[in-house]
Coordinates of C-alpha atoms in Angstrom, one line a residue:
Chain A
M1 CA -6.3 9.4 -15.0
N2 CA -9.1 7.0 -15.5
G3 CA -6.7 4.0 -16.0
P4 CA -6.9 0.3 -15.3
H5 CA -5.3 0.8 -11.9
D6 CA -8.5 2.5 -10.6
M7 CA -10.2 -0.7 -9.6
G8 CA -12.5 0.1 -6.7
G9 CA -16.0 -1.2 -7.5
M10 CA -15.1 -3.3 -10.5
Q11 CA -16.7 -6.8 -10.6
C12 CA -14.8 -8.7 -13.3
Y13 CA -11.7 -10.1 -11.6
G14 CA -13.1 -13.2 -9.8
P15 CA -12.5 -14.2 -6.2
V16 CA -9.6 -13.4 -3.9
E17 CA -7.1 -16.3 -3.7
P18 CA -5.0 -16.1 -0.6
E19 CA -1.8 -18.2 -0.8
I20 CA -1.1 -20.4 2.2
D21 CA 2.3 -19.7 3.7
E22 CA 3.1 -17.2 1.0
P23 CA 6.9 -16.3 0.8
V24 CA 7.9 -12.7 1.0
F25 CA 9.3 -13.0 -2.6
H26 CA 8.4 -15.4 -5.4
G27 CA 11.8 -15.8 -6.9
E28 CA 15.1 -14.0 -6.8
W29 CA 14.1 -11.5 -9.5
E30 CA 11.4 -10.1 -7.3
K31 CA 13.9 -9.3 -4.6
R32 CA 16.1 -7.5 -7.0
A33 CA 13.2 -5.7 -8.7
L34 CA 12.1 -4.3 -5.3
A35 CA 15.7 -3.4 -4.4
I36 CA 16.5 -1.7 -7.7
T37 CA 13.2 0.3 -7.7
V38 CA 13.7 1.5 -4.1
A39 CA 17.4 2.3 -4.6
M40 CA 16.7 4.3 -7.8
G41 CA 14.1 6.3 -6.0
A42 CA 16.9 7.6 -3.7
A43 CA 18.6 9.2 -6.7
G44 CA 16.0 12.0 -6.5
M45 CA 15.2 12.0 -10.2
W46 CA 11.5 11.5 -9.6
N47 CA 9.1 11.6 -6.7
L48 CA 6.7 9.0 -5.3
D49 CA 3.7 10.4 -7.2
Q50 CA 5.6 10.4 -10.5
S51 CA 6.6 6.8 -10.0
R52 CA 2.9 5.9 -9.3
F53 CA 1.8 7.7 -12.4
A54 CA 4.5 5.9 -14.5
R55 CA 2.9 2.6 -13.4
E56 CA -0.6 3.7 -14.0
N57 CA 0.3 5.0 -17.4
L58 CA 1.4 1.6 -18.8
P59 CA -0.8 0.3 -21.7
P60 CA -3.9 -1.2 -20.0
V61 CA -3.3 -4.7 -21.4
A62 CA 0.2 -4.6 -20.1
Y63 CA -0.9 -3.3 -16.7
L64 CA -3.6 -6.0 -16.3
S65 CA -1.5 -8.9 -17.5
S66 CA 1.7 -8.1 -15.5
S67 CA 2.5 -9.1 -12.0
Y68 CA 3.1 -6.5 -9.3
Y69 CA 6.9 -6.3 -9.7
Q70 CA 6.7 -6.5 -13.5
I71 CA 4.6 -3.3 -13.2
W72 CA 7.2 -1.8 -11.0
L73 CA 10.0 -2.6 -13.4
A74 CA 8.1 -1.3 -16.4
G75 CA 7.4 2.0 -14.5
L76 CA 11.0 2.3 -13.5
E77 CA 12.2 1.7 -17.1
S78 CA 9.8 4.4 -18.4
L79 CA 11.0 6.9 -15.8
M80 CA 14.6 6.3 -16.6
K81 CA 14.2 6.4 -20.3
A82 CA 12.2 9.7 -20.0
R83 CA 15.2 11.3 -18.2
G84 CA 17.8 10.0 -20.6
M85 CA 19.3 7.8 -17.8
V86 CA 19.2 4.6 -20.0
N87 CA 18.0 3.9 -23.5
G88 CA 16.0 1.0 -25.0
A89 CA 19.0 -0.7 -26.5
E90 CA 20.8 -0.8 -23.2
L91 CA 17.7 -2.3 -21.5
E92 CA 17.7 -5.0 -24.2
S93 CA 21.4 -5.8 -24.2
G94 CA 22.7 -4.7 -20.7
K95 CA 25.6 -3.1 -22.6
L96 CA 26.4 0.5 -21.8
E97 CA 25.7 2.8 -24.8
I98 CA 25.1 6.2 -23.3
S99 CA 27.0 7.8 -20.4
A100 CA 25.3 8.1 -17.1
V101 CA 23.5 11.4 -16.3
Q102 CA 24.3 13.3 -13.1
T103 CA 21.6 12.3 -10.6
K104 CA 20.3 14.8 -8.0
R105 CA 21.6 12.7 -5.1
P106 CA 24.5 10.3 -5.1
A107 CA 23.7 6.6 -4.9
P108 CA 23.5 5.7 -1.2
D109 CA 25.8 2.9 0.1
R110 CA 24.6 0.1 2.3
A111 CA 24.8 2.0 5.5
A112 CA 23.1 5.1 4.1
M113 CA 20.4 3.0 2.6
G114 CA 19.7 1.4 6.0
V115 CA 19.3 4.9 7.5
A116 CA 17.1 6.1 4.7
L117 CA 14.7 3.1 4.9
A118 CA 14.4 3.6 8.7
A119 CA 13.8 7.3 8.2
G120 CA 11.2 7.1 5.4
G121 CA 9.9 10.2 3.7
P122 CA 7.2 12.0 5.5
V123 CA 4.9 14.0 3.3
S124 CA 3.3 16.2 6.0
R125 CA 4.2 19.9 5.6
E126 CA 4.1 23.0 7.8
T127 CA 1.3 25.5 7.2
S128 CA -0.3 28.6 8.6
T129 CA -3.6 27.9 6.9
Q130 CA -6.7 26.4 8.5
P131 CA -8.6 23.4 7.1
A132 CA -11.8 24.5 5.1
F133 CA -13.8 21.6 6.4
A134 CA -14.4 20.2 9.9
P135 CA -15.3 16.8 11.2
G136 CA -19.0 16.0 10.8
E137 CA -19.4 18.4 7.8
P138 CA -21.2 17.0 4.7
I139 CA -19.2 17.3 1.5
V140 CA -19.4 16.0 -2.1
A141 CA -16.4 14.5 -3.8
R142 CA -15.7 16.4 -7.0
N143 CA -16.7 14.8 -10.3
H144 CA -13.4 15.4 -12.1
H145 CA -11.6 13.3 -14.6
P146 CA -8.1 14.7 -15.0
Q147 CA -5.7 13.4 -17.7
G148 CA -2.9 13.3 -15.2
H149 CA -2.4 11.6 -11.8
T150 CA -5.0 11.8 -9.1
R151 CA -5.7 9.9 -5.9
L152 CA -9.4 10.5 -5.9
P153 CA -10.8 7.1 -7.0
R154 CA -13.6 7.1 -9.6
Y155 CA -16.1 5.3 -7.3
V156 CA -16.4 8.3 -5.0
R157 CA -16.5 11.1 -7.6
G158 CA -19.7 13.1 -7.4
R159 CA -20.8 11.2 -4.2
P160 CA -21.8 12.7 -0.9
G161 CA -19.7 12.0 2.2
I162 CA -19.0 13.3 5.7
I163 CA -15.7 14.6 6.9
A164 CA -14.5 12.0 9.5
A165 CA -11.2 13.5 10.4
V166 CA -8.6 16.0 9.4
Q167 CA -5.4 14.1 8.6
G168 CA -2.9 16.9 8.3
F169 CA -1.4 19.1 5.6
H170 CA 0.2 16.9 3.0
V171 CA 1.9 17.0 -0.4
F172 CA -0.7 17.1 -3.2
P173 CA -0.1 14.1 -5.6
D174 CA -1.9 15.7 -8.6
A175 CA 0.5 18.6 -8.7
N176 CA 3.6 16.7 -7.5
A177 CA 3.2 14.0 -10.2
D178 CA 2.9 16.7 -12.8
G179 CA 6.2 18.3 -11.9
Q180 CA 4.4 21.4 -10.4
G181 CA 6.0 21.0 -7.0
E182 CA 4.5 19.7 -3.8
D183 CA 1.6 22.2 -3.5
P184 CA 0.5 20.8 -0.2
H185 CA -3.1 20.8 0.9
W186 CA -5.2 19.7 3.9
L187 CA -6.0 16.0 3.8
Y188 CA -9.2 14.6 5.2
S189 CA -10.6 11.2 6.0
V190 CA -14.0 11.2 4.3
A191 CA -16.7 8.6 5.2
F192 CA -19.0 7.5 2.3
R193 CA -22.0 5.2 2.8
A194 CA -21.9 2.1 0.6
R195 CA -25.4 2.8 -0.6
D196 CA -24.4 6.2 -1.9
L197 CA -21.4 4.7 -3.7
F198 CA -22.8 1.4 -5.0
G199 CA -26.6 1.5 -4.5
A200 CA -26.5 -1.1 -1.8
G201 CA -24.6 -2.3 1.3
S202 CA -24.7 -1.3 4.9
H203 CA -21.0 -0.6 5.3
E204 CA -19.0 2.6 5.1
V205 CA -15.9 3.4 3.0
F206 CA -13.3 5.9 4.3
V207 CA -11.2 7.6 1.7
D208 CA -8.3 10.0 2.2
C209 CA -9.2 13.1 0.2
W210 CA -7.2 16.3 -0.3
E211 CA -9.1 19.5 0.0
P212 CA -9.2 20.3 -3.8
Y213 CA -11.1 17.0 -4.2
L214 CA -14.0 18.2 -2.1
E215 CA -16.9 20.6 -2.5
R216 CA -19.2 21.8 0.2
A217 CA -22.5 20.0 0.1
V218 CA -25.4 22.3 -0.7
E219 CA -28.8 21.6 0.9
Chain B
M1 CA -4.0 -21.7 -10.8
G2 CA -6.1 -24.8 -11.0
K3 CA -4.8 -28.3 -10.4
D4 CA -5.5 -29.3 -14.0
D5 CA -2.9 -26.9 -15.5
G6 CA -1.3 -28.7 -18.4
H7 CA 2.4 -29.4 -18.9
D8 CA 2.7 -26.7 -21.5
H9 CA 1.5 -24.2 -19.0
H10 CA 4.2 -25.1 -16.5
D11 CA 6.8 -24.9 -19.3
H12 CA 5.6 -21.5 -20.1
E13 CA 5.6 -20.4 -16.5
H14 CA 9.1 -21.7 -16.1
S15 CA 10.6 -20.0 -19.1
H16 CA 8.7 -16.8 -18.2
L17 CA 10.4 -16.9 -14.8
E18 CA 13.8 -17.5 -16.3
G19 CA 13.1 -14.5 -18.6
M20 CA 12.4 -12.3 -15.6
E21 CA 15.5 -13.5 -13.8
L22 CA 17.7 -12.6 -16.8
K23 CA 15.9 -9.3 -17.4
V24 CA 16.4 -8.1 -13.9
R25 CA 20.0 -9.3 -13.6
T26 CA 20.7 -7.4 -16.8
L27 CA 19.1 -4.3 -15.5
E28 CA 20.8 -4.5 -12.2
S29 CA 24.3 -4.8 -13.7
L30 CA 23.6 -1.9 -16.1
L31 CA 22.5 0.4 -13.2
V32 CA 25.5 -0.6 -11.1
E33 CA 27.8 0.0 -14.0
K34 CA 26.3 3.5 -14.5
G35 CA 26.8 4.2 -10.9
Y36 CA 23.1 4.8 -10.3
V37 CA 22.9 2.1 -7.5
D38 CA 25.3 0.6 -5.1
P39 CA 25.2 -3.2 -4.9
G40 CA 25.5 -3.1 -1.1
A41 CA 22.5 -0.9 -0.9
L42 CA 20.5 -3.4 -2.9
D43 CA 21.4 -6.2 -0.5
E44 CA 20.5 -3.9 2.4
I45 CA 17.0 -3.4 1.0
V46 CA 16.4 -7.1 0.3
E47 CA 17.6 -8.1 3.8
T48 CA 15.6 -5.5 5.5
Y49 CA 12.3 -6.7 4.0
E50 CA 13.1 -10.4 4.0
T51 CA 14.5 -10.7 7.5
R52 CA 13.9 -7.7 9.7
V53 CA 10.5 -6.2 8.9
G54 CA 7.3 -8.2 8.9
P55 CA 4.0 -8.8 10.6
R56 CA 5.5 -9.8 14.0
N57 CA 6.3 -6.1 14.4
G58 CA 2.6 -5.3 14.1
A59 CA 1.7 -8.1 16.4
K60 CA 3.9 -6.5 19.1
V61 CA 2.1 -3.2 18.7
V62 CA -1.3 -5.0 19.0
A63 CA -0.3 -7.0 22.0
R64 CA 1.0 -3.8 23.7
A65 CA -2.3 -2.0 22.9
W66 CA -4.3 -4.9 24.4
S67 CA -2.2 -4.9 27.6
D68 CA -1.5 -1.3 28.3
A69 CA -4.3 1.3 28.3
A70 CA -1.9 4.2 28.3
Y71 CA -0.1 2.9 25.2
L72 CA -3.4 2.4 23.4
E73 CA -4.3 6.0 24.2
R74 CA -0.9 7.1 22.7
L75 CA -1.7 5.0 19.6
R76 CA -5.0 6.8 19.3
E77 CA -3.4 10.2 19.7
D78 CA -0.4 9.7 17.4
A79 CA 0.1 6.1 16.1
T80 CA 3.3 7.0 14.2
A81 CA 5.0 8.1 17.4
A82 CA 3.6 5.3 19.5
I83 CA 4.7 2.6 17.0
A84 CA 8.1 4.2 16.8
E85 CA 8.4 3.7 20.6
L86 CA 8.7 0.0 19.9
G87 CA 11.3 0.7 17.3
F88 CA 9.2 0.4 14.1
S89 CA 9.3 3.3 11.7
G90 CA 10.3 4.2 8.2
R91 CA 9.3 3.9 4.7
Q92 CA 5.6 3.4 4.1
G93 CA 5.0 4.0 7.8
E94 CA 5.5 7.7 7.9
H95 CA 1.9 8.5 8.8
M96 CA 0.3 5.7 10.8
R97 CA -3.2 5.5 12.1
I98 CA -4.9 2.7 14.1
V99 CA -8.5 1.6 13.6
E100 CA -10.0 -0.4 16.4
N101 CA -12.3 -3.4 16.0
T102 CA -15.1 -3.5 18.7
A103 CA -18.2 -5.5 19.3
E104 CA -20.0 -3.1 16.9
V105 CA -17.4 -2.3 14.3
H106 CA -15.1 -4.3 12.0
N107 CA -12.4 -2.5 10.1
M108 CA -10.6 -3.7 6.9
V109 CA -8.0 -2.0 4.8
V110 CA -7.4 -1.9 1.0
C111 CA -5.6 0.3 -1.5
T112 CA -7.9 0.4 -4.6
L113 CA -5.4 2.4 -6.6
C114 CA -2.2 0.5 -6.0
S115 CA -0.8 -1.4 -3.0
C116 CA -0.3 1.1 -0.1
Y117 CA 0.5 -1.0 3.0
P118 CA 2.2 -0.3 6.3
W119 CA 5.6 -1.8 5.6
P120 CA 7.3 -1.2 9.0
V121 CA 4.6 -3.1 11.0
L122 CA 3.4 -5.7 8.4
G123 CA 6.3 -6.1 6.0
L124 CA 5.7 -6.2 2.3
P125 CA 2.1 -6.9 1.2
P126 CA 1.0 -10.4 0.1
V127 CA 0.1 -11.0 -3.5
W128 CA -3.6 -11.1 -2.8
Y129 CA -3.5 -7.6 -1.2
K130 CA -2.1 -6.2 -4.5
S131 CA -4.4 -8.3 -6.7
A132 CA -7.3 -7.0 -8.8
P133 CA -9.9 -9.2 -7.0
Y134 CA -9.1 -7.7 -3.6
R135 CA -8.6 -4.1 -4.7
S136 CA -11.8 -4.1 -6.8
R137 CA -14.3 -5.6 -4.4
A138 CA -13.1 -4.8 -0.8
V139 CA -14.9 -1.4 -1.1
S140 CA -18.1 -2.6 -2.7
E141 CA -18.8 -6.0 -1.2
P142 CA -16.6 -6.5 1.9
E143 CA -18.8 -9.3 3.3
T144 CA -18.2 -11.4 0.2
V145 CA -14.5 -10.7 0.3
L146 CA -14.4 -11.6 4.0
A147 CA -16.2 -14.9 3.2
E148 CA -13.4 -15.7 0.8
F149 CA -11.0 -15.5 3.7
G150 CA -13.3 -17.7 5.8
V151 CA -14.5 -14.8 8.0
K152 CA -18.1 -14.5 8.9
L153 CA -19.0 -11.6 11.2
P154 CA -21.8 -11.6 13.7
E155 CA -25.1 -10.1 12.5
G156 CA -25.4 -6.4 12.9
K157 CA -21.7 -5.6 13.0
T158 CA -20.8 -2.5 10.9
I159 CA -18.0 -2.8 8.5
R160 CA -15.7 0.1 7.8
V161 CA -13.4 -0.2 4.8
W162 CA -10.3 2.1 4.7
D163 CA -9.1 2.9 1.2
S164 CA -5.5 4.0 1.6
T165 CA -5.3 6.6 -1.1
A166 CA -2.9 9.0 0.6
E167 CA 0.3 8.3 2.5
M168 CA -1.8 7.4 5.6
R169 CA -1.2 3.8 6.6
Y170 CA -3.8 1.9 8.6
L171 CA -3.2 -0.8 11.2
V172 CA -6.3 -2.7 12.4
I173 CA -6.3 -3.4 16.1
P174 CA -8.3 -6.7 16.2
E175 CA -10.6 -7.5 19.1
R176 CA -8.7 -9.2 22.0
P177 CA -9.8 -12.8 22.1
P178 CA -11.7 -13.9 25.2
Q179 CA -10.1 -16.1 27.9
T180 CA -6.8 -14.3 27.7
Q181 CA -6.9 -12.5 31.0
G182 CA -3.5 -12.4 32.6
W183 CA -1.6 -13.3 29.4
D184 CA 1.6 -11.5 28.9
E185 CA 2.5 -9.5 25.7
E186 CA 4.4 -12.3 24.1
Q187 CA 1.6 -14.8 24.6
L188 CA -0.9 -12.2 23.2
A189 CA 1.3 -11.4 20.2
A190 CA 1.1 -15.1 19.2
L191 CA -2.6 -14.7 18.7
V192 CA -2.2 -11.7 16.3
T193 CA -2.1 -12.7 12.6
R194 CA -1.1 -10.5 9.7
D195 CA -4.6 -10.8 8.2
S196 CA -6.2 -9.7 11.5
M197 CA -4.2 -6.5 11.3
I198 CA -5.5 -5.9 7.7
G199 CA -9.0 -6.8 8.8
T200 CA -9.4 -9.9 6.5
G201 CA -9.0 -12.1 9.5
L202 CA -9.6 -12.1 13.3
A203 CA -7.2 -12.7 16.1
L204 CA -6.7 -16.4 17.0
S205 CA -8.5 -18.0 19.9
P206 CA -6.4 -19.3 22.7
G207 CA -5.4 -22.8 21.7
A208 CA -5.3 -22.0 18.0
A209 CA -2.1 -20.1 18.2
S210 CA 0.4 -23.0 18.1
G211 CA 2.0 -23.5 14.7
Q212 CA 0.5 -20.4 13.1
A213 CA 2.4 -18.8 10.2
T214 CA 3.6 -15.3 10.3

C-alpha cells in the first residue's frame, strides 16, 4: 500500500533530532504498550506482517501525528476488534462486555514469555528450489502498487539494481499479511545507486527484496 | 521541541501523557481480565528490554570482532550464529548480518517502512531512529543526515545505506580506532557506541570513552 509509512526519499519532515541520554521508555505507558503488543502477538491471532499492515493502514493524519507506541496501540486495537476479541465500548470503558474468544495459543506466563523472547521467530523456510537470480546480476525492481501490504518501498520501484547477495528463502509478507499463508520466496539484497533512485548522490542503497519484487533487466 | 514552548503547550503535553497512561492501564486490565495476557509475562517483557538487552551487547560483539580474526570470520559467514555464541539471540535478531566499515566504505542502517532494528544486540530503537526525518532522508541524503549527528566522513569514502525491509537485521562493525593495540575486549567495548553500530556515529577515540552513555 502506498501509505504514509513509506517514507524513503520524502523531504518534508525536517532535521533529525537525536535526544541526549534518551531513556528506553518515555513514561510508564510506553512500557506497558510494548508489553501488551508483544504479549498479544503470542496469542497467534495474527502474524507480524498483519500487525505491520494494521499500523500502516491507520488514517494518514493519525499515523503522522501519533508517536511510535501510539501507532502500535492503534494497530493492536484494530487487529483485536477485527477478530471480535474486544469491542469499541470495552476499549472506551475498560469494562468487559463481550466474552473472550478462544485464542490459537494460550497466553504465555512469565517463564514461557522469557523463553519465547529469547527464541524469536525465524522466518527462513526450507526449500528445494534454486534462486532465480545470482549475485552480480542486473535486475529492475517491479513498478507495482498493490492495495495490500508490501515491503518493496516506493523509491526503488521501476529502478535498476544489482543483486548483491542471496539472503535465504523467507516468508513473503505480501501474501502473509493478506491471510494467504507464508508463501515463502527467495530473498535478495539488491544494491541501487543513489543517482538511479534520486537523480543525484554517490552512495548506494541496499534493499532486501523478495523474488516476486524483481524482474530480469533487459539490455 | 524549542525552548520557547509556551505554558499552554506544557499543560497540553502533560494531560496528553496522563491520557495515555489511563488508556493503556485500561487496556491492560481488560486484556488481563479476558485472559489474553498474563501480567507476569508483561513484566518479563518490560524487564527484558529495560534491563537485560541493550547496546552493550552489540559492543561486546564488535570488541570480539576487532580482537579475534576467527570470530570476525564466523560473523561474516553466519552472524546470527556467531552473535548467539556470546549469548545474544531472539526476537528481532533472528536473521543477523554484519556490515563492516573500512577506510573506503561507511555503512549506515535505516528502516524506511517502520522501525526494524536488531533488538538482541542494540535494545529497543531510540525515538530518532523511528522518526520520519531519519526514515525519509537516510536513503536519499545520508551525508546531510550524518552531519546532523555531527559526523563528517573523509572525502572519497563510499556510503552504503542498508534499508531493513525484510527480517534481516544489520549490525555495523565500526572501524577500530587507532592507538588501541593491545587493548583487551572490555577496553575496546567501551569505545563502541550505539550510534556507531547503526552507522550514525563512529567508534570513540581512546581517551574519549570515559563517561560515555550507553
